[in-house]
Coordinates of C-alpha atoms in Angstrom, one line a residue:
Chain A
M1 CA 86.7 111.5 136.2
H2 CA 86.6 107.8 136.6
R3 CA 84.5 105.9 134.4
R4 CA 84.1 102.2 134.6
G5 CA 84.4 100.3 131.5
V6 CA 86.0 100.7 128.2
G7 CA 89.4 102.2 127.4
A8 CA 92.9 101.0 127.5
G9 CA 93.2 102.1 131.1
A10 CA 90.2 100.1 132.1
I11 CA 91.5 97.0 130.4
A12 CA 94.8 97.3 132.1
K13 CA 93.1 97.8 135.4
K14 CA 90.9 94.8 134.8
K15 CA 93.9 92.7 134.1
L16 CA 95.6 93.9 137.2
A17 CA 92.5 93.1 139.2
E18 CA 92.4 89.6 137.7
A19 CA 96.0 89.1 138.4
R20 CA 95.5 90.2 142.0
Y21 CA 92.6 87.9 142.4
K22 CA 94.6 85.1 141.0
E23 CA 97.4 85.8 143.4
R24 CA 94.9 86.1 146.2
G25 CA 93.4 82.9 145.1
N26 CA 96.7 81.2 145.1
V27 CA 97.4 82.4 148.6
L28 CA 94.0 81.2 149.7
A29 CA 94.5 77.9 148.0
E30 CA 97.8 77.5 149.7
D31 CA 96.2 78.3 153.0
Q32 CA 93.7 75.7 152.5
I33 CA 96.3 73.2 151.5
V34 CA 98.3 73.9 154.6
Q35 CA 95.2 73.4 156.7
M36 CA 94.4 70.2 154.9
S37 CA 98.0 69.0 155.5
K38 CA 97.5 69.6 159.2
Q39 CA 94.3 67.8 159.2
L40 CA 95.9 64.9 157.5
E41 CA 98.6 64.8 160.0
T42 CA 96.1 64.5 162.9
F43 CA 94.2 62.0 161.0
K44 CA 97.2 60.0 160.3
S45 CA 98.2 59.8 163.9
N46 CA 94.6 58.7 164.7
L47 CA 95.0 55.9 162.3
E48 CA 98.3 54.9 163.7
E49 CA 96.9 54.8 167.1
F50 CA 94.0 52.7 165.9
A51 CA 96.4 50.4 164.1
S52 CA 98.7 49.8 167.1
K53 CA 95.7 49.0 169.3
H54 CA 93.8 46.8 167.0
K55 CA 96.1 45.3 164.5
Q56 CA 95.8 41.9 166.2
E57 CA 92.0 42.1 166.0
I58 CA 92.1 42.4 162.2
R59 CA 94.1 39.3 161.9
K60 CA 92.3 37.2 164.6
N61 CA 88.7 38.2 164.3
S62 CA 87.0 37.5 161.0
Q63 CA 83.8 39.4 162.1
F64 CA 86.0 42.5 162.6
R65 CA 87.4 42.1 159.1
V66 CA 83.9 42.0 157.6
Q67 CA 82.9 45.2 159.5
F68 CA 86.1 46.9 158.5
Q69 CA 85.7 46.0 154.8
E70 CA 82.0 47.0 154.8
M71 CA 82.8 50.4 156.3
C72 CA 85.6 50.9 153.8
A73 CA 83.2 50.1 151.0
T74 CA 80.6 52.6 152.2
I75 CA 83.1 55.5 152.0
G76 CA 84.5 54.3 148.7
V77 CA 87.8 53.0 150.0
D78 CA 89.4 49.8 148.7
P79 CA 91.9 48.8 151.4
L80 CA 93.3 46.0 149.3
A81 CA 94.1 48.1 146.3
S82 CA 97.8 48.0 146.9
G83 CA 100.3 46.3 149.0
K84 CA 102.1 49.5 149.4
G85 CA 98.9 51.2 150.4
F86 CA 98.2 52.9 153.6
W87 CA 96.0 50.2 155.0
S88 CA 98.4 47.4 154.2
E89 CA 101.2 49.2 155.9
M90 CA 99.3 50.4 158.9
L91 CA 97.1 47.5 159.6
G92 CA 98.6 44.6 157.7
V93 CA 95.2 44.0 156.1
G94 CA 96.7 43.4 152.8
D95 CA 99.1 40.6 153.7
F96 CA 96.4 38.6 155.2
Y97 CA 94.3 38.6 152.0
Y98 CA 97.2 38.4 149.5
E99 CA 98.5 35.3 151.3
L100 CA 95.1 33.8 151.2
G101 CA 95.0 34.5 147.5
V102 CA 98.2 32.4 147.1
Q103 CA 96.7 29.6 149.1
I104 CA 93.5 29.7 147.0
I105 CA 95.3 29.6 143.7
E106 CA 97.4 26.6 144.9
V107 CA 94.4 24.6 146.1
C108 CA 92.6 25.2 142.8
L109 CA 95.6 24.3 140.7
A110 CA 96.1 21.1 142.6
L111 CA 92.6 19.9 142.1
K112 CA 92.1 21.2 138.5
H113 CA 92.9 17.9 136.9
R114 CA 90.0 16.3 138.8
N115 CA 87.3 18.9 138.8
G116 CA 88.1 20.9 135.7
G117 CA 88.6 24.2 137.7
L118 CA 85.3 24.2 139.5
I119 CA 85.1 23.7 143.3
T120 CA 82.5 24.4 146.0
L121 CA 83.3 27.2 148.4
D122 CA 83.0 24.7 151.3
E123 CA 85.6 22.4 149.9
L124 CA 87.9 25.2 149.1
H125 CA 87.5 26.6 152.6
Q126 CA 88.2 23.2 154.2
R127 CA 91.3 22.6 152.1
V128 CA 92.7 26.1 152.6
L129 CA 92.2 25.7 156.4
K130 CA 94.0 22.4 156.3
G131 CA 96.8 23.8 154.3
R132 CA 97.2 26.7 156.7
G133 CA 97.7 24.3 159.6
K134 CA 96.5 24.1 163.1
Y135 CA 98.2 27.2 164.5
A136 CA 97.3 29.6 161.8
Q137 CA 94.6 32.2 162.1
D138 CA 91.1 31.1 161.3
V139 CA 89.8 32.1 157.9
S140 CA 86.1 32.7 157.1
Q141 CA 84.3 32.2 153.9
D142 CA 83.8 35.9 153.6
D143 CA 87.6 36.3 153.7
L144 CA 87.9 33.8 150.9
M145 CA 85.4 35.6 148.8
R146 CA 87.1 38.9 149.1
A147 CA 90.5 37.4 148.3
I148 CA 88.9 35.7 145.2
K149 CA 87.5 39.1 144.1
K150 CA 91.0 40.5 144.1
L151 CA 92.4 37.6 142.1
K152 CA 90.1 38.4 139.2
V153 CA 92.3 41.3 138.2
M154 CA 95.0 38.9 137.1
G155 CA 92.8 37.5 134.3
S156 CA 92.9 34.1 136.0
G157 CA 89.4 33.3 135.3
F158 CA 88.4 33.4 139.0
G159 CA 84.7 33.8 139.6
M160 CA 81.9 32.7 141.8
I161 CA 78.7 31.0 140.8
P162 CA 75.8 31.0 143.2
V163 CA 74.6 27.4 143.7
G164 CA 72.4 25.8 146.3
G165 CA 72.7 28.5 148.9
S166 CA 76.5 28.7 148.6
Y167 CA 78.9 29.2 145.8
L168 CA 81.0 27.3 143.2
V169 CA 84.4 28.9 142.7
Q170 CA 85.6 28.8 139.1
S171 CA 89.4 29.1 138.6
V172 CA 89.7 28.7 134.9
P173 CA 88.6 31.0 132.1
A174 CA 85.9 28.7 130.8
E175 CA 83.0 30.4 129.3
L176 CA 80.0 29.7 131.5
N177 CA 76.8 31.5 130.7
M178 CA 73.4 31.4 132.4
D179 CA 72.4 28.1 130.8
H180 CA 75.5 26.4 132.2
T181 CA 75.0 28.0 135.6
V182 CA 71.5 26.9 135.8
V183 CA 72.4 23.3 135.0
L184 CA 75.1 23.4 137.6
Q185 CA 72.6 24.5 140.2
L186 CA 70.3 21.7 139.2
A187 CA 73.1 19.2 139.6
E188 CA 74.0 20.4 143.0
K189 CA 71.5 18.2 144.9
K190 CA 72.8 14.8 143.8
G191 CA 76.1 15.7 142.2
F192 CA 74.9 14.6 138.8
V193 CA 72.2 15.5 136.3
T194 CA 70.5 13.8 133.4
V195 CA 69.0 15.1 130.2
S196 CA 65.5 14.1 131.3
E197 CA 65.9 16.0 134.6
I198 CA 66.9 19.1 132.7
K199 CA 64.0 18.7 130.4
D200 CA 61.6 18.2 133.2
S201 CA 62.8 20.9 135.6
L202 CA 63.9 23.6 133.2
K203 CA 61.5 22.8 130.4
W204 CA 64.2 22.9 127.8
E205 CA 64.4 21.2 124.5
K206 CA 66.7 18.1 124.3
E207 CA 69.2 20.0 122.0
R208 CA 69.6 22.8 124.4
A209 CA 70.2 20.4 127.3
C210 CA 72.7 18.3 125.3
H211 CA 74.5 21.4 124.1
V212 CA 75.1 22.6 127.6
L213 CA 76.2 19.2 128.9
D214 CA 78.6 18.7 126.0
H215 CA 80.2 22.0 126.8
L216 CA 80.6 21.0 130.4
L217 CA 82.2 17.8 129.3
K218 CA 84.6 19.5 127.0
E219 CA 85.7 21.9 129.6
G220 CA 86.4 19.0 131.9
L221 CA 83.8 20.1 134.4
A222 CA 81.6 17.1 134.0
W223 CA 82.2 13.4 133.7
L224 CA 79.9 11.1 131.7
D225 CA 78.6 7.9 133.2
S226 CA 77.1 6.1 130.2
Q227 CA 76.6 2.9 132.1
A228 CA 74.1 4.3 134.6
A229 CA 71.0 2.2 135.0
E230 CA 68.3 4.1 133.1
E231 CA 69.9 7.1 131.4
A232 CA 73.4 8.6 131.0
Q233 CA 74.4 10.6 134.0
Y234 CA 76.5 13.7 133.9
W235 CA 78.5 14.0 137.1
L236 CA 80.2 17.1 138.4
P237 CA 83.4 16.3 140.3
A238 CA 83.3 19.7 141.9
L239 CA 80.2 18.5 143.8
F240 CA 81.6 15.2 144.9
S241 CA 81.5 15.1 148.7
E242 CA 83.9 13.3 150.9
L243 CA 81.2 10.7 151.6
T244 CA 80.6 9.6 148.1
S245 CA 84.0 9.8 146.7
R246 CA 87.4 8.4 147.4
D247 CA 90.7 8.7 145.6
V248 CA 91.9 5.4 144.1
T249 CA 95.5 4.3 143.6
P250 CA 96.6 2.9 140.3
E251 CA 97.1 -0.5 141.8
E252 CA 93.5 -0.5 143.1
A253 CA 92.3 0.7 139.7
N254 CA 94.1 -2.2 138.0
Q255 CA 92.4 -4.7 140.3
M256 CA 88.9 -3.5 139.5
T257 CA 87.0 -5.3 136.8
P258 CA 86.1 -3.2 133.8
Chain B
M12 CA 84.7 7.1 182.0
D13 CA 84.1 4.8 185.0
R14 CA 86.9 6.6 186.8
F15 CA 84.8 9.7 187.3
S16 CA 82.7 10.3 190.4
W17 CA 79.8 12.6 191.0
S18 CA 80.9 15.9 192.5
N19 CA 79.5 19.1 193.7
G20 CA 82.3 21.0 192.1
L21 CA 83.4 22.6 195.3
L22 CA 87.1 23.2 195.5
E23 CA 88.7 21.8 198.6
I24 CA 90.6 23.8 201.0
N25 CA 94.1 23.5 199.5
E26 CA 92.8 23.0 196.0
T27 CA 93.2 25.8 193.4
L28 CA 91.7 26.2 190.0
V29 CA 94.3 26.2 187.3
I30 CA 92.3 26.6 184.1
Q31 CA 88.8 26.1 182.7
Q32 CA 87.7 25.6 179.2
R33 CA 84.2 25.8 177.7
G34 CA 83.0 23.7 174.8
V35 CA 84.5 20.4 175.9
R36 CA 82.8 17.0 175.2
L37 CA 83.9 13.9 176.9
Y38 CA 84.6 10.6 175.3
D39 CA 84.5 7.2 176.9
G40 CA 87.4 5.7 175.0
D41 CA 86.6 6.2 171.4
D42 CA 82.8 6.6 172.0
K43 CA 81.1 9.9 172.8
A44 CA 80.1 9.9 176.4
K45 CA 76.4 10.1 177.2
L46 CA 76.9 13.7 178.3
D47 CA 76.5 17.0 176.5
V48 CA 79.2 19.6 175.8
G49 CA 80.3 21.2 179.0
V50 CA 83.1 23.0 180.8
A51 CA 86.3 21.2 181.7
L52 CA 88.1 22.5 184.8
L53 CA 91.6 21.6 185.9
S54 CA 92.6 22.1 189.5
T55 CA 95.7 21.3 191.4
H56 CA 94.1 18.1 192.5
R57 CA 91.4 17.0 190.1
L58 CA 90.0 17.1 186.6
I59 CA 86.4 18.3 186.9
W60 CA 83.7 18.5 184.2
R61 CA 80.4 20.3 184.4
D62 CA 77.4 20.4 182.1
V63 CA 76.8 23.9 180.8
K64 CA 73.0 23.6 180.9
N65 CA 72.5 21.5 183.9
H66 CA 74.9 22.8 186.5
E67 CA 74.1 20.0 188.9
C68 CA 75.6 17.5 186.6
C69 CA 79.2 17.7 187.7
I70 CA 81.8 15.0 187.8
A71 CA 85.4 14.8 188.9
M72 CA 88.5 12.6 188.9
P73 CA 91.7 12.9 190.9
L74 CA 94.7 13.7 188.8
S75 CA 96.5 10.8 190.5
Q76 CA 94.4 8.5 188.3
I77 CA 96.1 9.8 185.2
L78 CA 98.7 7.5 183.8
L79 CA 99.7 9.4 180.7
F80 CA 98.1 11.8 178.2
E81 CA 98.7 13.0 174.7
E82 CA 97.3 15.5 172.2
Q83 CA 95.3 14.4 169.2
A84 CA 95.4 17.0 166.4
A85 CA 92.3 18.4 164.8
G86 CA 91.2 17.1 161.5
I87 CA 88.5 18.0 158.9
G88 CA 85.3 18.2 160.9
K89 CA 87.1 16.9 164.0
S90 CA 88.1 19.0 166.9
A91 CA 91.4 18.8 168.6
K92 CA 91.5 16.3 171.5
I93 CA 93.5 15.3 174.6
V94 CA 93.6 11.6 175.2
I95 CA 94.0 10.6 178.8
H96 CA 95.1 7.1 179.8
L97 CA 94.0 6.1 183.3
Q98 CA 95.1 3.8 186.0
A99 CA 92.9 1.1 187.4
T100 CA 89.9 2.2 189.4
P101 CA 90.6 2.3 193.2
A102 CA 88.4 0.2 195.3
N103 CA 87.0 3.1 197.3
K104 CA 85.9 5.2 194.4
E105 CA 82.6 7.1 194.8
P106 CA 79.8 6.4 192.3
G107 CA 79.8 8.3 189.1
P108 CA 78.1 8.5 185.7
Y109 CA 79.5 5.2 184.5
Q110 CA 79.5 2.0 186.6
H111 CA 81.8 0.2 184.2
S112 CA 83.7 1.0 181.0
K113 CA 85.5 -1.3 178.6
Y114 CA 88.0 1.5 178.0
S115 CA 90.8 2.6 180.2
F116 CA 91.2 6.0 178.6
I117 CA 89.0 9.0 178.0
K118 CA 89.2 11.9 175.6
L119 CA 88.5 15.6 176.0
S120 CA 87.2 17.1 172.7
F121 CA 87.8 20.8 172.4
K122 CA 85.0 22.1 170.3
E123 CA 85.8 25.8 171.0
H124 CA 89.6 25.4 170.9
G125 CA 91.7 26.0 174.0
Q126 CA 93.4 22.6 173.8
I127 CA 96.8 24.1 173.6
E128 CA 96.6 25.9 176.9
F129 CA 94.7 23.2 178.7
Y130 CA 97.4 20.6 177.6
R131 CA 100.1 22.9 178.8
R132 CA 98.6 23.4 182.2
L133 CA 97.8 19.7 182.6
T134 CA 101.4 18.9 181.8
E135 CA 102.5 21.4 184.4
E136 CA 100.2 20.0 187.1
M137 CA 101.1 16.4 186.3
T138 CA 104.7 17.3 186.7
R139 CA 104.3 19.3 189.9
K140 CA 101.9 16.9 191.5
R141 CA 100.8 19.5 193.9
W142 CA 98.1 17.2 195.2
E143 CA 100.7 15.2 197.0
N144 CA 102.1 18.1 199.0
T145 CA 98.8 19.6 200.1
P146 CA 96.4 16.7 200.7
A147 CA 93.0 18.2 200.3
S148 CA 91.1 18.4 203.5
Q149 CA 87.4 18.1 203.6
P150 CA 85.5 21.1 202.4
I151 CA 83.4 23.1 204.9
P152 CA 80.2 21.2 204.8
I153 CA 77.1 23.1 203.9
G154 CA 74.0 21.3 204.9
T155 CA 73.8 17.7 203.9
G156 CA 74.3 18.2 200.2
S157 CA 74.1 14.9 198.4
Q158 CA 76.9 13.6 196.1
A159 CA 75.0 14.9 193.1
G160 CA 75.8 18.4 194.3
R161 CA 72.4 19.7 194.8
T162 CA 73.7 22.5 197.0
R163 CA 75.0 25.4 195.0
A164 CA 77.9 26.7 197.1
V165 CA 81.0 28.9 197.0
G166 CA 83.1 26.7 194.8
I167 CA 80.9 26.7 191.8
V168 CA 79.8 30.3 192.1
G169 CA 83.4 31.3 192.3
I170 CA 84.3 29.4 189.2
E171 CA 81.3 30.7 187.4
R172 CA 82.1 34.2 188.3
K173 CA 85.6 33.8 187.0
I174 CA 84.3 32.5 183.7
E175 CA 81.9 35.3 183.4
E176 CA 84.6 37.9 184.1
K177 CA 86.9 36.5 181.5
R178 CA 84.1 36.4 178.9
K179 CA 83.1 39.9 179.6
E180 CA 86.7 41.1 179.3
T181 CA 87.1 39.4 175.9
D182 CA 83.8 40.8 174.8
K183 CA 84.9 44.2 176.1
N184 CA 88.1 44.1 174.1
I185 CA 86.3 43.2 171.0
S186 CA 83.5 45.7 171.4
E187 CA 86.1 48.3 172.2
A188 CA 87.7 47.5 169.0
F189 CA 84.5 47.8 167.1
E190 CA 83.7 51.1 168.8
D191 CA 87.0 52.5 168.0
L192 CA 86.6 51.4 164.4
S193 CA 83.2 53.1 164.1
K194 CA 84.6 56.3 165.5
L195 CA 87.6 56.0 163.3
M196 CA 85.4 55.5 160.2
V197 CA 83.4 58.5 161.0
K198 CA 86.6 60.5 161.1
V199 CA 87.8 58.9 158.0
K200 CA 84.6 59.7 156.2
N201 CA 84.7 63.3 157.2
V202 CA 88.3 63.7 156.3
F203 CA 87.9 62.0 153.0
L204 CA 84.8 63.9 152.2
C205 CA 86.8 67.1 152.8
M206 CA 89.7 65.9 150.8
F207 CA 87.5 64.8 148.0
I208 CA 85.7 68.1 147.7
F209 CA 88.9 70.0 148.1
Y210 CA 90.7 67.8 145.6
C211 CA 88.0 68.0 143.0
G212 CA 87.6 71.7 143.6
S213 CA 91.2 72.5 143.5
H214 CA 91.8 70.4 140.5
I215 CA 89.1 72.2 138.6
W216 CA 90.2 75.6 139.9
L217 CA 93.8 75.0 139.1
R218 CA 92.9 73.8 135.6
A219 CA 90.6 76.8 135.1
N220 CA 93.4 79.1 136.0
K221 CA 96.0 77.2 134.0
I222 CA 98.2 76.8 137.1
K223 CA 100.7 74.0 137.2
D224 CA 99.5 71.0 139.1
K225 CA 100.7 71.4 142.6
Q226 CA 98.8 68.8 144.6
F227 CA 101.2 68.7 147.6
G228 CA 101.2 64.9 147.3
L229 CA 97.5 64.9 147.9
R230 CA 96.8 62.8 144.8
S231 CA 99.3 60.1 145.7
Y232 CA 98.1 60.1 149.3
L233 CA 94.5 59.5 148.2
L234 CA 95.6 56.8 145.9
S235 CA 97.6 55.1 148.6
M236 CA 94.4 55.1 150.6
G237 CA 92.7 53.1 147.9
I238 CA 90.6 55.9 146.7
A239 CA 90.3 56.2 142.9
D240 CA 91.5 59.5 141.4
P241 CA 88.1 61.3 141.0
V242 CA 89.1 62.8 137.7
T243 CA 90.9 60.1 135.9
R244 CA 89.3 57.2 137.9
E245 CA 92.6 55.3 138.2
T246 CA 93.2 53.5 141.4
H247 CA 96.9 53.8 141.1
G248 CA 99.3 56.4 140.0
S249 CA 100.3 54.5 136.9
G250 CA 104.0 54.7 136.7
T251 CA 104.5 55.4 140.3
H252 CA 108.0 54.9 141.6
Y253 CA 106.9 51.9 143.6
H254 CA 105.7 50.1 140.5
M255 CA 108.8 51.0 138.6
Q256 CA 110.9 49.4 141.3
L257 CA 108.7 46.4 141.4
A258 CA 109.0 46.0 137.7
K259 CA 112.8 45.9 137.9
Q260 CA 112.6 43.4 140.8
L261 CA 110.4 41.2 138.8
D262 CA 112.8 41.2 135.9
D263 CA 115.5 40.0 138.2
M264 CA 113.4 37.4 139.9
L265 CA 111.7 35.9 136.9
Q266 CA 114.4 35.3 134.4
A267 CA 115.3 31.9 135.6
P268 CA 111.8 30.6 136.2
L269 CA 110.7 31.8 132.8
E270 CA 113.5 30.0 131.0
E271 CA 112.6 26.8 132.8
R272 CA 109.0 27.1 131.8
G273 CA 109.4 27.7 128.1
G274 CA 109.5 31.5 128.3
M275 CA 106.0 32.0 129.6
M276 CA 104.2 32.0 132.9
A277 CA 100.6 32.8 133.9
L278 CA 100.3 35.8 136.0
T279 CA 98.7 33.8 138.8
E280 CA 101.8 31.6 138.8
V281 CA 104.0 34.7 139.1
Y282 CA 101.9 36.0 141.9
C283 CA 102.3 32.9 143.9
L284 CA 106.0 32.7 143.2
V285 CA 106.8 36.2 144.1
N286 CA 104.6 36.3 147.2
R287 CA 105.9 33.0 148.5
A288 CA 109.4 34.3 148.1
R289 CA 108.6 37.6 149.9
G290 CA 106.9 36.1 152.9
M291 CA 106.0 39.6 154.1
E292 CA 104.9 42.9 152.6
L293 CA 103.2 40.9 149.9
L294 CA 102.1 42.3 146.5
S295 CA 98.5 42.8 145.8
P296 CA 97.2 41.4 142.4
E297 CA 96.9 45.0 141.2
D298 CA 100.4 45.9 142.2
L299 CA 101.6 43.0 140.1
V300 CA 99.6 43.9 137.1
N301 CA 100.6 47.5 137.3
A302 CA 104.3 46.6 137.6
C303 CA 104.1 44.3 134.6
K304 CA 102.5 47.0 132.6
M305 CA 105.6 49.0 132.9
F306 CA 108.0 46.4 131.4
E307 CA 107.8 47.9 128.0
S308 CA 108.3 51.5 129.0
L309 CA 111.2 50.6 131.2
K310 CA 112.8 48.6 128.3
L311 CA 113.0 45.5 130.4
P312 CA 113.1 42.2 128.4
L313 CA 109.8 41.0 129.7
R314 CA 106.3 41.6 128.5
L315 CA 102.8 41.3 129.9
R316 CA 100.5 39.7 127.4
V317 CA 96.8 39.2 127.5
F318 CA 95.2 36.4 125.5
D319 CA 91.8 36.5 123.9
S320 CA 90.5 34.4 126.7
G321 CA 91.5 37.0 129.2
V322 CA 94.4 34.9 130.6
M323 CA 97.4 37.1 131.4
V324 CA 100.9 36.0 131.1
V325 CA 104.4 37.3 131.6
Q326 CA 106.7 36.2 128.8
L327 CA 110.3 36.7 127.9
Q328 CA 110.6 39.2 125.1
S329 CA 113.1 37.0 123.4
H330 CA 110.5 34.4 122.8
S331 CA 108.8 35.9 119.8
E332 CA 105.4 35.0 118.7
E333 CA 106.6 33.6 115.4
E334 CA 108.9 31.2 117.2
M335 CA 106.2 30.0 119.5
I336 CA 103.8 29.4 116.6
A337 CA 106.5 27.7 114.5
S338 CA 107.4 25.4 117.4
A339 CA 103.8 24.6 118.0
L340 CA 103.3 23.7 114.4
D341 CA 106.4 21.5 114.4
N342 CA 105.4 19.6 117.5
V343 CA 101.9 19.0 116.2
S344 CA 103.1 17.9 112.8
D345 CA 105.6 15.6 114.4
K346 CA 103.0 13.8 116.4
G347 CA 100.2 14.1 113.9
S348 CA 97.9 15.8 116.3
L349 CA 98.1 17.0 119.9
T350 CA 95.7 18.0 122.7
A351 CA 96.6 20.8 125.1
E352 CA 97.5 18.2 127.8
E353 CA 99.8 16.3 125.5
F354 CA 101.5 19.5 124.3
A355 CA 101.9 20.6 127.9
K356 CA 103.7 17.4 128.8
L357 CA 106.0 17.7 125.8
L358 CA 107.1 21.2 126.6
G359 CA 106.9 21.2 130.4
L360 CA 104.4 24.0 130.3
S361 CA 101.2 24.3 132.2
V362 CA 98.1 23.0 130.4
L363 CA 96.5 26.5 130.4
L364 CA 99.5 28.0 128.6
S365 CA 100.0 25.2 126.2
K366 CA 96.3 25.6 125.2
E367 CA 96.8 29.3 124.6
R368 CA 99.8 28.6 122.3
L369 CA 97.8 26.1 120.3
L370 CA 94.9 28.5 120.1
L371 CA 97.3 31.2 118.9
A372 CA 98.7 29.0 116.2
E373 CA 95.2 28.2 115.2
K374 CA 94.3 31.8 115.0
M375 CA 97.2 32.4 112.7
G376 CA 95.9 29.6 110.4
H377 CA 98.6 27.1 111.0
L378 CA 96.5 24.6 113.0
C379 CA 92.9 23.5 112.9
R380 CA 90.9 21.9 115.6
D381 CA 88.9 18.7 116.1
D382 CA 86.4 19.6 118.9
S383 CA 84.5 16.7 120.3
V384 CA 83.4 15.5 123.7
E385 CA 86.6 13.6 123.9
G386 CA 88.5 16.8 124.0
L387 CA 90.0 19.4 121.9
R388 CA 92.7 18.2 119.5
F389 CA 94.8 20.2 117.1
Y390 CA 96.0 19.1 113.6
P391 CA 98.2 20.9 111.1
N392 CA 96.1 23.0 108.8
L393 CA 96.2 21.4 105.4
F394 CA 93.6 23.7 103.9

């Protein structure tokens, strides 16, 4: 008489059943894996087809790049994660952005002595375009921002500060908190700011304003004009526009009266 | 600009259109012409320009008037231009937009690019001088259209149609690309979703059943797609073969530059150096970081180091910390005091890295700082 349940025989049977299930499960799992591999193959060839048709588009059309990036983001894919990655190899997306990264670093480094490591996105864009030359592909500000995001991972202090409808790009690891950011935004209109302006607009105490301005001076992000008519002015070289500034040679500087 | 005559834009019997370009503004010498941006058309016989909004505003000039021409490169905020120097006005020239001009040259400013091709074609036509072989005969008159080209006729419509066709084709190419992309992304989404579910499920299942990890390369495939491992949340196989190879390559490539720079280089510097050398198949910032992380385990004589400020550097292992601090202290004592800039000049290091060294020495208690608005200066710590 068969009885389900206890007993050495039952246990052995149970173990056997489990082992069978496991085996079956393995087989099933393997089946699935084979299926999956097939799907991947098809998918891969779809991607290859896409790549061969539209590779140029990625490099020439910045709008296309934006769409591509946004679509990748919605499905949780980071196409720029690795140069050896699928997207880089298939579409050459990576090279475009990594090269841009190099150009951005070089521009920021070249100007750091002057602006302390802070530059407007506009100026960065212009200079990168200039550096790339007349025949290179066009580059949009969206492209720059994505490249900058990638550079952060190297601990280089790259970041973006929203200011006056656009951004300031920071390329040095200077500590900039909300207070500093807000003062930068205030300075954006005229390129400089005074303690009174800060007190009036932001309703801060004098100490707080001075503390922030001193920090900006120390970091080389601001220059002090203590000879200004009414009150000392704190200028931000990052915000100097082509119209109001001009590089001066040492000879010219010597000729100027102190 | 006084060489142009009003035209109805009709092409003459033996005249053929060579190229047209939108977004062109004319200049009378160095001054902007009192015309809007329009379309420039080059034919075998003439240079024609038409206003985009007001199609009746159309002017033309025989190519025989052109003396010589040259390109003017684009600048910041300035479009590329073609400068065209002209011969003296012939006596029988028909009236045009300008009675007189003090300039004997004009410029075409290409606000929507296209200057390269236009220049090339202009060069070709000016070399071939096709207008000499096939003197244009009068166009078939349609009514008594005045010089201002009030009659819209075959010529302009033909040109317009060509422009439209070309634009549609370009648009079509682009929208096809976008369409393909959307379709692709739907597929991608589906496949990835499946893979994710399968991957997570199988991972759990395999674990639960204590079966050895047999992922059929699925994990590395997902990672190469830029999808983080759903279980460990890495975006890279750490220690993948690729990164190991990279690490070894970096070791070879960086020995000399590191020696030149006092044994230390910021990671951003390395990134630029390596990618400039490669030219193609560039490294991503993450690739570089991951490769550097492997230096120690691969027993290579380089190290990745992260300072308190977050700055990451690659340094030669032979340059020990004690040595660096001792040398910093020596230099500062020697000069009495140093700023990061001065120290950088002394050692031939970048300002960023020299600052890090001074900060390190300070952290170890060998230096102390004088922090003022004039800058950060370091002194030997006598306390």
